[in-house]
Amino acid sequence: MDSESLEAPWMAARPTVRSTVPRRRNVGDRVFRLLTASFGLTLLLVVASIFLVLCYQSRDAVRTFRWAFLTTSVWDPVAREFGALPLIYGTIVSSLLALAQAIPLSVGTALFLSELAPSWVRAPVSFLVELLATIPSVVYGLWGIFVLVPWMRSYIGPALSGTLGFLPMFSGPNYGVGMLTASMILAVMIVPYITSVAHEVFQAVPAAQREAALALGATRWEMIRLAVLPYGRTGVIGAVMLGLGRAIGETMAVTMVIGNRADVSLSVFAPASTMASVIANEFTEATYDLYLQALVEVGLVLLVVTVVVNVLARLLVWRVAAPAGGGH
Amino acid sequence: MRATRRRIVDRVARALTLACTAAVLAPLVLIIGYLLAKGVTSINLDFFTQLPKPVGESGGGMANAIVGTLVLIGLACALGLPIGFGTGVFLAEYAHSRLVPTIRFCADVLNGVPSIVIGIYAYTLIVLPTKSFSAYAGGFALAVIMLPIVARTTEEMLRLVPANLREASLALGVPAWRTTMRVIIRTARGGIITGCMLAIARVAGETAPLLFTAFGNQFWHHGLGGPISSLPVQIYTYAISPFDDWHRQAWAGALVLLTLISATSLSVRLLTRGRFRTVR
């Protein structure tokens, strides 16, 4: 960390002509720079230590199970068997199901907001969508347990198995809690994130693109399909990845409605567990050290997956919305 | 013929986007509606002044959880705000330092780390060595979650300050650090406060990182070195319990929590509005 590298950008623009008066560096400037730099380094340290702490705290589990941890499908603390496959499966399937519901809704809403809505509708609607993001996870969970789960048991579930029951996905007993219920709550929770980023991306589409399409006689929808969507595709994929990152790490609401059974089942009605939900459920009940370590290792896998997804998402969003959107 | 088909497709597509918007807003209406319907009837004075009653006795409240949430937020702010703010100042003011891209990247990574993982981190760093669940551990976990939000909003707000102000101050011979403190930060004050309050609103509802750090407590907490109750954890505990009485309390708690959080974000919204009018 040489001193030059810490200089402010406006200093770089200073003319190269040196004054004849010897330049004195202000002591206050140095102290201030060191102080703020040390705060920044603290943040760096926190991020690095999260990785290190989780690695250290799961060392015996990693040594004991090695790669089999990720591929074994039995999670049975009583028998001291720890295979994270059902949890990984639960996380992937619940997140993908959530995306399948959230993508069309979010993209539709973002298109409505950026292309079709009259201007007086825009502000209130985007405010309401943002409001969805401020509801705490545990409140979603509460609503899920007492409202969505009963609906699932008596209306949505039977309707699905009645019409699509021939598919293995929609067969099997329906308890109300389970993979589908969890994914529906997740979808509602990630919609505001995808919508707001997609909205930003669509707004970054140059007006000339739209005008060109309209001038060629395109209808509004054709304009969206020909000019807006292709231009915003990368950004929308980034937005979806951001939503995916949220869905993968989401804990409380999922824990409350997914049924918490570490099984791999084809049916979306079956109870399941995700990586996050198993930690929330079992961490305080882990009675022996290896059990706790296995849970920390699940946390480590979760951390690595979310970081990779988030970094990819940011790269994609930056490519499109960087000049307009900054680094949100 | 073809023109009509195109027009029909256009109509249908427009209607679909409208339907999507309605479908997105429906859960919001449903959730707030249920919260009001089920929560209001369970809120009374006791809810704010009484401790939880044991199973089987009706009545009681969440006074300890409300105070606990405030204590945890206070601890989180004491740790998270200065570090986050300092980081933000560094990111904005020393932007061509080689450290800046790395730190900014780390802030974004930290922002995406699931809160439950931060719970494990706080558990290992604080609960394990001290051998006790504690308010400190909970506050620490929440502070880590706040850090990137405060740092990035501070940075962005500082960047919005026009360069003229800085140049004017420097031209008058004011040292760079005093310019930053007296001119840049003061100008961006409103926006920075907004960012901090958004961070508070975000962590106020966090449950997962508190489960095994602050843990929860059916009574008043004894000092900050022991387990402490909080609204989100209390709501969770009551929601998954089999008792109707506790379910009612959970709804009331959720209504209070959401009111707290929306009040914070709403005041932020008003603050921001005033700010942008003056800046632009």
Coordinates of C-alpha atoms in Angstrom, one line a residue:
Chain A
M1 CA 0.0 0.0 0.0
D2 CA 2.2 2.8 -1.2
S3 CA 1.1 6.3 -0.5
E4 CA 0.5 7.3 -4.1
S5 CA -2.1 4.7 -4.7
L6 CA -4.2 6.2 -1.9
E7 CA -4.5 9.6 -3.4
A8 CA -7.8 11.0 -4.4
P9 CA -8.8 11.1 -8.1
W10 CA -8.8 14.9 -8.3
M11 CA -5.2 14.9 -7.3
A12 CA -4.3 13.0 -10.4
A13 CA -5.6 15.8 -12.5
R14 CA -3.2 18.3 -10.8
P15 CA -0.8 19.9 -13.3
T16 CA 2.7 18.3 -13.3
V17 CA 4.4 21.7 -12.9
R18 CA 6.0 21.6 -9.5
S19 CA 5.8 24.6 -7.3
T20 CA 9.1 26.0 -6.0
V21 CA 7.8 25.9 -2.4
P22 CA 8.6 22.5 -0.9
R23 CA 5.5 20.4 -0.8
R24 CA 4.4 19.6 2.7
R25 CA 1.9 16.8 3.3
N26 CA -0.8 17.6 5.7
V27 CA -0.6 15.3 8.8
G28 CA -4.4 15.4 9.1
D29 CA -4.6 14.1 5.5
R30 CA -2.4 11.2 6.2
V31 CA -4.2 10.2 9.4
F32 CA -7.6 10.6 7.7
R33 CA -6.5 8.4 4.8
L34 CA -5.1 5.7 7.1
L35 CA -8.2 5.8 9.2
T36 CA -10.7 5.3 6.4
A37 CA -8.4 2.8 4.8
S38 CA -8.4 0.8 8.0
F39 CA -12.2 0.7 8.0
G40 CA -12.1 -0.5 4.4
L41 CA -9.6 -3.2 5.4
T42 CA -11.8 -4.2 8.2
L43 CA -14.5 -5.0 5.7
L44 CA -12.0 -7.0 3.7
L45 CA -11.0 -8.9 6.8
V46 CA -14.6 -9.7 7.6
V47 CA -15.2 -11.2 4.2
A48 CA -12.0 -13.2 4.3
S49 CA -12.5 -14.4 7.8
I50 CA -16.1 -15.6 7.0
F51 CA -14.5 -18.1 4.6
L52 CA -11.7 -19.0 6.9
V53 CA -13.9 -19.4 10.0
L54 CA -16.3 -21.7 8.1
C55 CA -13.5 -23.8 6.7
Y56 CA -11.8 -24.1 10.1
Q57 CA -15.1 -24.8 11.9
S58 CA -16.0 -27.7 9.5
R59 CA -12.5 -29.2 9.2
D60 CA -13.2 -32.6 10.8
A61 CA -16.4 -33.0 8.8
V62 CA -14.5 -32.2 5.6
R63 CA -11.8 -34.6 6.5
T64 CA -14.2 -37.4 7.4
F65 CA -16.7 -37.2 4.5
R66 CA -14.6 -35.6 1.7
W67 CA -16.4 -35.3 -1.6
A68 CA -18.9 -38.0 -0.6
F69 CA -20.5 -35.2 1.5
L70 CA -21.9 -33.7 -1.6
T71 CA -23.1 -36.9 -3.3
T72 CA -24.4 -39.1 -0.4
S73 CA -28.2 -38.9 -0.1
V74 CA -28.6 -39.9 3.6
W75 CA -28.8 -37.1 6.2
D76 CA -29.3 -39.0 9.4
P77 CA -27.7 -37.3 12.5
V78 CA -28.8 -40.2 14.8
A79 CA -26.8 -42.7 12.7
R80 CA -24.0 -40.1 12.3
E81 CA -24.4 -40.2 8.5
F82 CA -24.2 -36.8 6.8
G83 CA -24.8 -36.6 3.1
A84 CA -25.8 -33.1 1.9
L85 CA -27.3 -34.3 -1.5
P86 CA -31.0 -34.0 -0.3
L87 CA -30.3 -30.5 1.0
I88 CA -28.6 -29.4 -2.2
Y89 CA -31.4 -31.0 -4.2
G90 CA -33.9 -29.2 -2.0
T91 CA -32.2 -25.9 -2.5
I92 CA -31.8 -26.2 -6.2
V93 CA -35.3 -27.5 -6.9
S94 CA -37.1 -24.9 -4.6
S95 CA -35.0 -22.1 -6.1
L96 CA -35.6 -23.2 -9.7
L97 CA -39.4 -23.7 -9.1
A98 CA -39.4 -20.2 -7.6
L99 CA -37.6 -18.7 -10.6
A100 CA -40.1 -20.5 -12.9
Q101 CA -42.9 -18.6 -11.2
A102 CA -41.1 -15.3 -10.6
I103 CA -39.4 -14.7 -14.0
P104 CA -42.6 -14.3 -16.1
L105 CA -44.2 -12.2 -13.4
S106 CA -41.2 -10.0 -12.8
V107 CA -40.4 -9.5 -16.5
G108 CA -44.1 -8.8 -17.2
T109 CA -44.3 -6.3 -14.4
A110 CA -41.0 -4.6 -15.4
L111 CA -42.2 -4.3 -19.0
F112 CA -45.5 -2.9 -17.9
L113 CA -43.6 -0.3 -15.7
S114 CA -41.1 0.7 -18.3
E115 CA -43.0 0.5 -21.6
L116 CA -46.7 0.5 -21.1
A117 CA -47.9 2.1 -17.8
P118 CA -49.1 5.6 -17.9
S119 CA -46.7 7.8 -16.0
W120 CA -49.0 8.4 -13.0
V121 CA -49.2 4.6 -12.4
R122 CA -45.4 4.0 -12.4
A123 CA -44.3 5.6 -9.1
P124 CA -47.0 4.1 -6.9
V125 CA -46.7 0.6 -8.5
S126 CA -42.9 0.5 -8.2
F127 CA -43.3 1.7 -4.6
L128 CA -45.7 -1.2 -3.9
V129 CA -43.3 -3.7 -5.5
E130 CA -40.5 -2.3 -3.4
L131 CA -42.7 -2.7 -0.3
L132 CA -42.7 -6.5 -1.0
A133 CA -38.9 -6.5 -0.4
T134 CA -39.2 -4.8 3.0
I135 CA -41.5 -7.5 4.5
P136 CA -39.3 -9.6 6.7
S137 CA -38.8 -13.2 5.9
V138 CA -40.3 -14.4 9.1
V139 CA -43.6 -12.5 8.3
Y140 CA -43.7 -14.3 4.9
G141 CA -43.2 -17.5 6.8
L142 CA -46.0 -16.7 9.3
W143 CA -48.4 -15.9 6.4
G144 CA -47.3 -19.1 4.7
I145 CA -48.0 -21.3 7.6
F146 CA -51.4 -20.0 8.4
V147 CA -52.7 -18.9 5.0
L148 CA -50.9 -20.4 2.1
V149 CA -50.4 -23.9 3.6
P150 CA -54.1 -24.4 4.2
W151 CA -54.9 -23.1 0.7
M152 CA -52.4 -25.5 -0.7
R153 CA -53.9 -28.4 1.2
S154 CA -57.5 -27.8 0.2
Y155 CA -57.5 -25.9 -3.1
I156 CA -54.2 -25.5 -5.1
G157 CA -52.8 -28.9 -4.4
P158 CA -56.0 -30.9 -5.3
A159 CA -56.5 -28.8 -8.4
L160 CA -53.0 -29.5 -9.6
S161 CA -53.1 -33.2 -8.9
G162 CA -56.6 -33.4 -10.4
T163 CA -55.5 -32.0 -13.7
L164 CA -51.8 -32.8 -13.9
G165 CA -51.7 -35.8 -11.5
F166 CA -50.5 -38.1 -14.3
L167 CA -47.1 -36.5 -14.0
P168 CA -44.8 -37.8 -11.3
M169 CA -44.2 -34.2 -10.3
F170 CA -47.8 -33.6 -9.2
S171 CA -48.5 -37.0 -7.7
G172 CA -48.2 -38.2 -4.1
P173 CA -49.8 -37.1 -0.9
N174 CA -50.3 -33.4 -0.3
Y175 CA -49.7 -32.2 3.2
G176 CA -49.9 -28.5 2.4
V177 CA -46.3 -28.0 3.5
G178 CA -43.6 -29.0 0.9
M179 CA -41.5 -28.0 -2.0
L180 CA -44.2 -26.2 -4.0
T181 CA -45.4 -24.1 -1.1
A182 CA -41.9 -23.1 -0.3
S183 CA -41.2 -22.2 -3.9
M184 CA -44.3 -20.0 -4.1
I185 CA -43.3 -18.0 -1.0
L186 CA -39.8 -17.7 -2.4
A187 CA -41.2 -16.5 -5.8
V188 CA -43.1 -13.7 -4.0
M189 CA -40.0 -12.8 -2.1
I190 CA -37.6 -12.6 -5.1
V191 CA -40.0 -10.9 -7.5
P192 CA -39.2 -7.3 -6.2
Y193 CA -35.5 -7.9 -6.7
I194 CA -35.8 -9.2 -10.3
T195 CA -38.5 -6.6 -11.2
S196 CA -36.5 -3.6 -10.0
V197 CA -33.2 -4.7 -11.8
A198 CA -35.1 -5.7 -15.0
H199 CA -36.9 -2.3 -14.9
E200 CA -33.6 -0.5 -14.6
V201 CA -32.2 -2.6 -17.5
F202 CA -35.2 -1.9 -19.8
Q203 CA -34.8 1.8 -19.0
A204 CA -31.2 1.6 -20.2
V205 CA -32.5 0.6 -23.7
P206 CA -31.9 3.7 -25.9
A207 CA -35.1 5.4 -27.0
A208 CA -33.9 5.4 -30.6
Q209 CA -34.3 1.6 -30.6
R210 CA -37.9 1.9 -29.7
E211 CA -38.5 4.7 -32.1
A212 CA -37.0 2.8 -34.9
A213 CA -39.2 -0.2 -34.3
L214 CA -42.3 2.0 -34.0
A215 CA -41.4 4.0 -37.1
L216 CA -41.3 0.7 -39.1
G217 CA -44.9 0.2 -38.1
A218 CA -44.4 -2.2 -35.2
T219 CA -47.1 -2.5 -32.5
R220 CA -46.1 -1.8 -28.9
W221 CA -45.7 -5.6 -28.3
E222 CA -43.6 -6.0 -31.5
M223 CA -41.5 -3.1 -30.4
I224 CA -40.9 -4.8 -27.0
R225 CA -40.1 -8.1 -28.7
L226 CA -37.8 -6.7 -31.4
A227 CA -36.1 -3.8 -29.7
V228 CA -36.4 -3.9 -25.9
L229 CA -36.1 -7.6 -25.0
P230 CA -33.1 -8.5 -27.2
Y231 CA -31.3 -5.4 -26.0
G232 CA -32.0 -6.1 -22.3
R233 CA -31.5 -9.9 -22.4
T234 CA -28.1 -10.0 -20.7
G235 CA -29.3 -7.6 -18.0
V236 CA -32.4 -9.6 -17.4
I237 CA -30.4 -12.8 -17.1
G238 CA -28.3 -10.9 -14.5
A239 CA -31.4 -9.8 -12.7
V240 CA -32.6 -13.4 -12.6
M241 CA -29.3 -14.5 -11.2
L242 CA -29.6 -11.9 -8.4
G243 CA -33.0 -13.3 -7.6
L244 CA -31.5 -16.8 -7.7
G245 CA -28.9 -15.8 -5.2
R246 CA -31.6 -14.5 -2.9
A247 CA -33.7 -17.6 -3.3
I248 CA -30.8 -19.9 -2.5
G249 CA -29.9 -18.2 0.7
E250 CA -33.4 -17.5 1.9
T251 CA -33.9 -19.2 5.2
M252 CA -36.8 -18.4 7.5
A253 CA -39.8 -18.4 5.2
V254 CA -38.6 -21.6 3.6
T255 CA -37.9 -23.3 6.9
M256 CA -41.4 -22.6 8.0
V257 CA -43.3 -24.0 5.1
I258 CA -41.1 -26.6 3.4
G259 CA -41.8 -29.5 5.9
N260 CA -38.2 -30.1 6.8
R261 CA -37.6 -33.7 5.7
A262 CA -34.2 -34.4 4.1
D263 CA -35.5 -36.6 1.3
V264 CA -35.1 -36.5 -2.4
S265 CA -38.5 -36.8 -3.9
L266 CA -39.8 -36.2 -7.4
S267 CA -43.2 -34.9 -6.2
V268 CA -43.4 -31.1 -5.6
F269 CA -45.9 -31.8 -2.8
A270 CA -43.4 -33.7 -0.8
P271 CA -41.8 -32.2 2.3
A272 CA -38.1 -31.4 1.7
S273 CA -35.2 -29.5 3.3
T274 CA -32.8 -26.9 1.9
M275 CA -29.3 -26.2 3.0
A276 CA -30.4 -23.0 4.8
S277 CA -33.4 -24.6 6.4
V278 CA -31.5 -27.5 7.8
I279 CA -29.0 -25.1 9.5
A280 CA -31.8 -23.0 10.9
N281 CA -33.6 -26.1 12.2
E282 CA -30.8 -28.2 13.6
F283 CA -27.9 -25.9 14.6
T284 CA -29.0 -25.4 18.2
E285 CA -29.9 -29.1 18.5
A286 CA -26.5 -30.4 17.2
T287 CA -25.6 -32.7 20.1
Y288 CA -22.1 -33.7 19.1
D289 CA -19.2 -32.0 17.4
L290 CA -19.2 -33.8 14.1
Y291 CA -22.9 -33.0 13.7
L292 CA -22.2 -29.3 14.3
Q293 CA -19.3 -29.5 11.9
A294 CA -21.4 -31.1 9.2
L295 CA -23.9 -28.2 9.5
V296 CA -21.1 -25.7 9.2
E297 CA -19.9 -27.5 6.1
V298 CA -23.4 -27.2 4.7
G299 CA -23.1 -23.4 5.4
L300 CA -19.8 -23.4 3.6
V301 CA -21.3 -25.0 0.5
L302 CA -24.2 -22.5 0.7
L303 CA -21.7 -19.6 1.0
V304 CA -19.7 -20.7 -2.0
V305 CA -22.8 -21.3 -4.2
T306 CA -24.3 -17.9 -3.4
V307 CA -21.1 -16.0 -3.9
V308 CA -20.6 -17.6 -7.3
V309 CA -24.1 -16.9 -8.4
N310 CA -24.0 -13.3 -7.1
V311 CA -20.7 -12.6 -8.8
L312 CA -21.9 -13.9 -12.1
A313 CA -25.1 -11.9 -11.7
R314 CA -23.2 -8.7 -11.1
L315 CA -20.9 -9.2 -14.0
L316 CA -24.0 -9.6 -16.3
V317 CA -25.9 -6.6 -14.9
W318 CA -22.8 -4.4 -15.0
R319 CA -22.3 -5.1 -18.6
V320 CA -25.7 -3.6 -19.5
A321 CA -26.7 -1.1 -16.8
A322 CA -23.3 0.0 -15.6
P323 CA -23.4 3.6 -16.9
A324 CA -27.0 4.2 -15.7
G325 CA -27.3 2.1 -12.6
G326 CA -24.0 2.3 -10.8
G327 CA -23.1 -0.7 -8.8
H328 CA -26.4 -1.8 -7.1
Chain B
M1 CA -56.5 -9.8 -41.9
R2 CA -52.8 -9.9 -40.9
A3 CA -53.0 -6.5 -39.4
T4 CA -55.9 -7.5 -37.2
R5 CA -54.0 -10.5 -35.9
R6 CA -51.1 -8.4 -35.0
R7 CA -53.4 -6.0 -33.2
I8 CA -54.9 -8.9 -31.2
V9 CA -51.5 -10.2 -30.3
D10 CA -50.6 -6.7 -29.1
R11 CA -53.7 -6.4 -27.0
V12 CA -53.2 -9.8 -25.4
A13 CA -49.5 -9.1 -24.6
R14 CA -50.4 -5.8 -23.0
A15 CA -53.2 -7.4 -21.0
L16 CA -50.7 -10.1 -19.9
T17 CA -48.2 -7.5 -18.5
L18 CA -51.0 -5.9 -16.6
A19 CA -52.1 -9.3 -15.3
C20 CA -48.4 -9.9 -14.2
T21 CA -48.4 -6.7 -12.3
A22 CA -51.7 -7.5 -10.6
A23 CA -50.4 -11.0 -9.7
V24 CA -47.3 -9.4 -8.2
L25 CA -49.2 -7.0 -6.1
A26 CA -51.9 -9.5 -5.0
P27 CA -49.7 -11.2 -2.3
L28 CA -48.8 -7.8 -0.9
V29 CA -52.5 -7.0 -0.4
L30 CA -53.2 -10.5 1.0
I31 CA -50.3 -10.4 3.4
I32 CA -51.0 -6.9 4.8
G33 CA -54.7 -7.7 4.9
Y34 CA -54.2 -10.8 6.9
L35 CA -51.7 -9.1 9.2
L36 CA -54.2 -6.3 9.9
A37 CA -57.1 -8.7 10.3
K38 CA -55.4 -11.1 12.6
G39 CA -52.9 -8.8 14.3
V40 CA -55.1 -5.9 15.3
T41 CA -57.4 -8.0 17.5
S42 CA -54.4 -9.3 19.5
I43 CA -52.8 -6.0 20.1
N44 CA -53.5 -4.3 23.4
L45 CA -51.6 -2.5 26.0
D46 CA -50.4 -5.8 27.6
F47 CA -48.7 -6.7 24.4
F48 CA -46.3 -3.8 24.8
T49 CA -45.9 -4.0 28.6
Q50 CA -46.1 -7.6 29.6
L51 CA -43.7 -10.6 29.4
P52 CA -44.8 -13.7 27.5
K53 CA -47.1 -15.9 29.6
P54 CA -46.3 -19.6 29.9
V55 CA -48.2 -22.1 27.8
G56 CA -51.8 -22.4 28.9
E57 CA -52.2 -19.0 30.4
S58 CA -53.7 -16.5 28.0
G59 CA -52.7 -12.9 27.7
G60 CA -49.2 -11.6 28.2
G61 CA -47.1 -9.6 25.7
M62 CA -43.8 -9.2 24.0
A63 CA -42.3 -6.3 25.9
N64 CA -39.0 -8.1 26.3
A65 CA -38.8 -8.9 22.6
I66 CA -39.6 -5.3 21.6
V67 CA -36.9 -4.0 23.9
G68 CA -34.6 -6.8 22.8
T69 CA -34.9 -5.9 19.1
L70 CA -34.1 -2.3 20.0
V71 CA -31.1 -3.3 22.0
L72 CA -29.8 -5.6 19.2
I73 CA -30.3 -2.8 16.6
G74 CA -28.5 -0.4 18.9
L75 CA -25.5 -2.8 19.2
A76 CA -25.5 -3.4 15.5
C77 CA -25.5 0.3 14.8
A78 CA -22.7 1.0 17.3
L79 CA -20.4 -1.4 15.4
G80 CA -21.8 -1.4 11.8
L81 CA -22.4 2.3 11.2
P82 CA -18.9 3.7 11.8
I83 CA -17.1 0.9 10.0
G84 CA -19.6 1.0 7.1
F85 CA -19.4 4.8 6.9
G86 CA -15.6 4.8 7.1
T87 CA -15.4 2.3 4.3
G88 CA -17.8 4.3 2.2
V89 CA -15.7 7.4 2.6
F90 CA -12.6 5.5 1.7
L91 CA -14.3 4.0 -1.4
A92 CA -15.5 7.4 -2.6
E93 CA -12.6 9.7 -1.6
Y94 CA -9.6 7.6 -2.5
A95 CA -11.2 6.0 -5.6
H96 CA -8.0 5.4 -7.5
S97 CA -6.4 3.5 -4.7
R98 CA -5.6 -0.1 -5.8
L99 CA -7.5 -1.3 -2.7
V100 CA -10.8 0.2 -3.7
P101 CA -12.0 -2.3 -6.4
T102 CA -11.1 -5.2 -4.0
I103 CA -13.0 -3.6 -1.1
R104 CA -16.0 -2.7 -3.3
F105 CA -16.1 -6.3 -4.6
C106 CA -15.9 -7.6 -1.1
A107 CA -18.8 -5.3 0.0
D108 CA -20.9 -6.7 -2.9
V109 CA -19.9 -10.3 -2.0
L110 CA -20.8 -9.7 1.7
N111 CA -24.2 -8.2 0.6
G112 CA -25.0 -11.5 -1.1
V113 CA -23.9 -13.8 1.7
P114 CA -27.0 -15.5 3.2
S115 CA -27.8 -14.2 6.7
I116 CA -27.8 -17.7 8.2
V117 CA -24.2 -18.1 7.2
I118 CA -23.4 -14.8 9.0
G119 CA -25.1 -16.4 12.0
I120 CA -22.7 -19.3 11.9
Y121 CA -19.8 -16.8 11.6
A122 CA -21.0 -14.9 14.7
Y123 CA -21.7 -18.1 16.6
T124 CA -18.1 -19.3 16.0
L125 CA -16.4 -16.0 16.7
I126 CA -18.4 -15.0 19.8
V127 CA -20.7 -17.7 21.2
L128 CA -18.2 -20.5 21.1
P129 CA -15.3 -18.6 22.9
T130 CA -17.6 -17.0 25.5
K131 CA -19.7 -20.2 25.9
S132 CA -22.9 -18.3 25.9
F133 CA -25.5 -17.0 23.5
S134 CA -25.5 -13.2 23.9
A135 CA -26.8 -9.9 22.7
Y136 CA -23.3 -9.1 21.7
A137 CA -23.2 -12.0 19.3
G138 CA -26.6 -11.1 17.8
G139 CA -25.6 -7.4 17.5
F140 CA -22.4 -8.5 15.8
A141 CA -24.2 -10.6 13.3
L142 CA -26.6 -7.8 12.4
A143 CA -23.7 -5.3 12.2
V144 CA -22.0 -7.6 9.6
I145 CA -25.2 -7.6 7.5
M146 CA -25.4 -3.8 7.8
L147 CA -21.8 -3.2 6.8
P148 CA -22.0 -3.5 3.0
I149 CA -25.3 -1.6 2.7
V150 CA -24.0 1.4 4.7
A151 CA -20.7 1.3 2.9
R152 CA -22.1 1.3 -0.6
T153 CA -24.8 3.9 0.0
T154 CA -22.3 6.2 1.7
E155 CA -20.0 5.8 -1.3
E156 CA -22.8 6.5 -3.8
M157 CA -24.1 9.5 -1.9
L158 CA -20.6 11.0 -1.6
R159 CA -20.0 10.6 -5.3
L160 CA -23.2 12.7 -6.0
V161 CA -21.6 15.7 -4.5
P162 CA -20.5 18.1 -7.3
A163 CA -16.7 18.5 -7.7
N164 CA -17.0 22.3 -7.7
L165 CA -17.7 22.3 -4.0
R166 CA -14.5 20.3 -3.3
E167 CA -12.5 22.5 -5.6
A168 CA -13.8 25.7 -4.0
S169 CA -12.9 24.4 -0.5
L170 CA -9.4 23.3 -1.6
A171 CA -8.8 26.6 -3.4
L172 CA -9.4 28.3 -0.1
G173 CA -6.5 26.3 1.3
V174 CA -8.6 23.9 3.4
P175 CA -6.8 20.6 3.9
A176 CA -8.2 17.7 1.9
W177 CA -9.4 15.8 5.0
R178 CA -11.2 18.8 6.4
T179 CA -12.8 19.4 3.0
T180 CA -14.1 15.8 3.1
M181 CA -15.4 16.2 6.6
R182 CA -16.8 19.7 6.4
V183 CA -17.9 20.0 2.8
I184 CA -18.4 16.6 1.1
I185 CA -19.8 14.6 4.0
R186 CA -22.0 17.5 5.2
T187 CA -23.5 18.0 1.7
A188 CA -24.3 14.3 1.4
R189 CA -25.5 14.0 5.0
G190 CA -29.2 13.5 4.1
G191 CA -28.4 10.7 1.7
I192 CA -26.1 9.0 4.1
I193 CA -28.6 9.0 6.9
T194 CA -31.1 7.5 4.4
G195 CA -28.7 4.7 3.7
C196 CA -28.2 4.0 7.4
M197 CA -31.9 3.9 8.1
L198 CA -32.5 1.5 5.2
A199 CA -29.8 -0.7 6.6
I200 CA -31.6 -0.6 10.0
A201 CA -34.9 -1.4 8.4
R202 CA -33.3 -4.4 6.7
V203 CA -31.7 -5.9 9.8
A204 CA -34.6 -5.2 12.0
G205 CA -36.5 -8.1 10.5
E206 CA -33.6 -10.5 10.3
T207 CA -34.3 -13.8 12.1
A208 CA -31.9 -16.4 10.8
P209 CA -28.7 -14.9 12.1
L210 CA -30.2 -14.4 15.6
L211 CA -31.4 -18.0 16.0
F212 CA -28.1 -19.2 17.5
T213 CA -26.4 -15.9 18.5
A214 CA -29.0 -13.9 20.5
F215 CA -31.0 -17.1 20.8
G216 CA -34.1 -15.7 22.4
N217 CA -35.4 -15.4 25.9
Q218 CA -38.9 -15.6 27.5
F219 CA -37.9 -13.2 30.2
W220 CA -36.0 -9.8 30.4
H221 CA -32.4 -10.1 29.5
H222 CA -29.7 -9.9 32.2
G223 CA -27.0 -7.8 30.7
L224 CA -25.8 -8.0 27.2
G225 CA -23.6 -11.1 27.8
G226 CA -26.6 -13.4 28.0
P227 CA -29.4 -14.6 25.6
I228 CA -31.8 -11.8 24.6
S229 CA -35.3 -11.9 23.0
S230 CA -36.1 -10.3 19.7
L231 CA -39.3 -9.7 17.8
P232 CA -38.5 -11.8 14.7
V233 CA -37.2 -14.8 16.7
Q234 CA -40.2 -14.6 19.0
I235 CA -42.6 -14.5 16.0
Y236 CA -40.8 -17.6 14.6
T237 CA -41.0 -19.5 17.9
Y238 CA -44.7 -18.7 18.3
A239 CA -45.6 -19.4 14.7
I240 CA -44.2 -22.9 14.7
S241 CA -45.7 -23.7 18.2
P242 CA -48.9 -25.7 18.4
F243 CA -50.8 -23.2 20.6
D244 CA -53.6 -20.9 19.3
D245 CA -52.8 -18.3 21.9
W246 CA -49.2 -18.1 20.7
H247 CA -50.3 -17.9 17.1
R248 CA -52.4 -14.8 17.9
Q249 CA -49.3 -13.3 19.6
A250 CA -47.2 -14.1 16.5
W251 CA -49.6 -12.2 14.3
A252 CA -49.6 -9.2 16.6
G253 CA -45.8 -9.3 16.8
A254 CA -45.6 -9.5 13.0
L255 CA -47.9 -6.5 12.7
V256 CA -45.8 -4.5 15.1
L257 CA -42.5 -5.5 13.4
L258 CA -43.8 -4.6 9.9
T259 CA -45.1 -1.3 11.2
L260 CA -41.7 -0.5 12.7
I261 CA -40.0 -1.4 9.5
S262 CA -42.4 0.4 7.1
A263 CA -42.3 3.5 9.4
T264 CA -38.5 3.5 9.0
S265 CA -38.5 3.1 5.2
L266 CA -41.4 5.6 4.8
S267 CA -39.5 8.3 6.7
V268 CA -36.5 7.4 4.5
R269 CA -38.6 8.0 1.5
L270 CA -39.7 11.4 2.7
L271 CA -36.1 12.3 3.6
T272 CA -34.8 11.3 0.2
R273 CA -37.5 13.2 -1.6
G274 CA -36.5 16.4 0.2
R275 CA -32.8 15.7 -0.5
F276 CA -33.0 15.2 -4.2
R277 CA -35.0 18.3 -4.6
T278 CA -32.1 20.3 -3.1
V279 CA -29.3 18.5 -5.0
R280 CA -30.7 18.6 -8.5

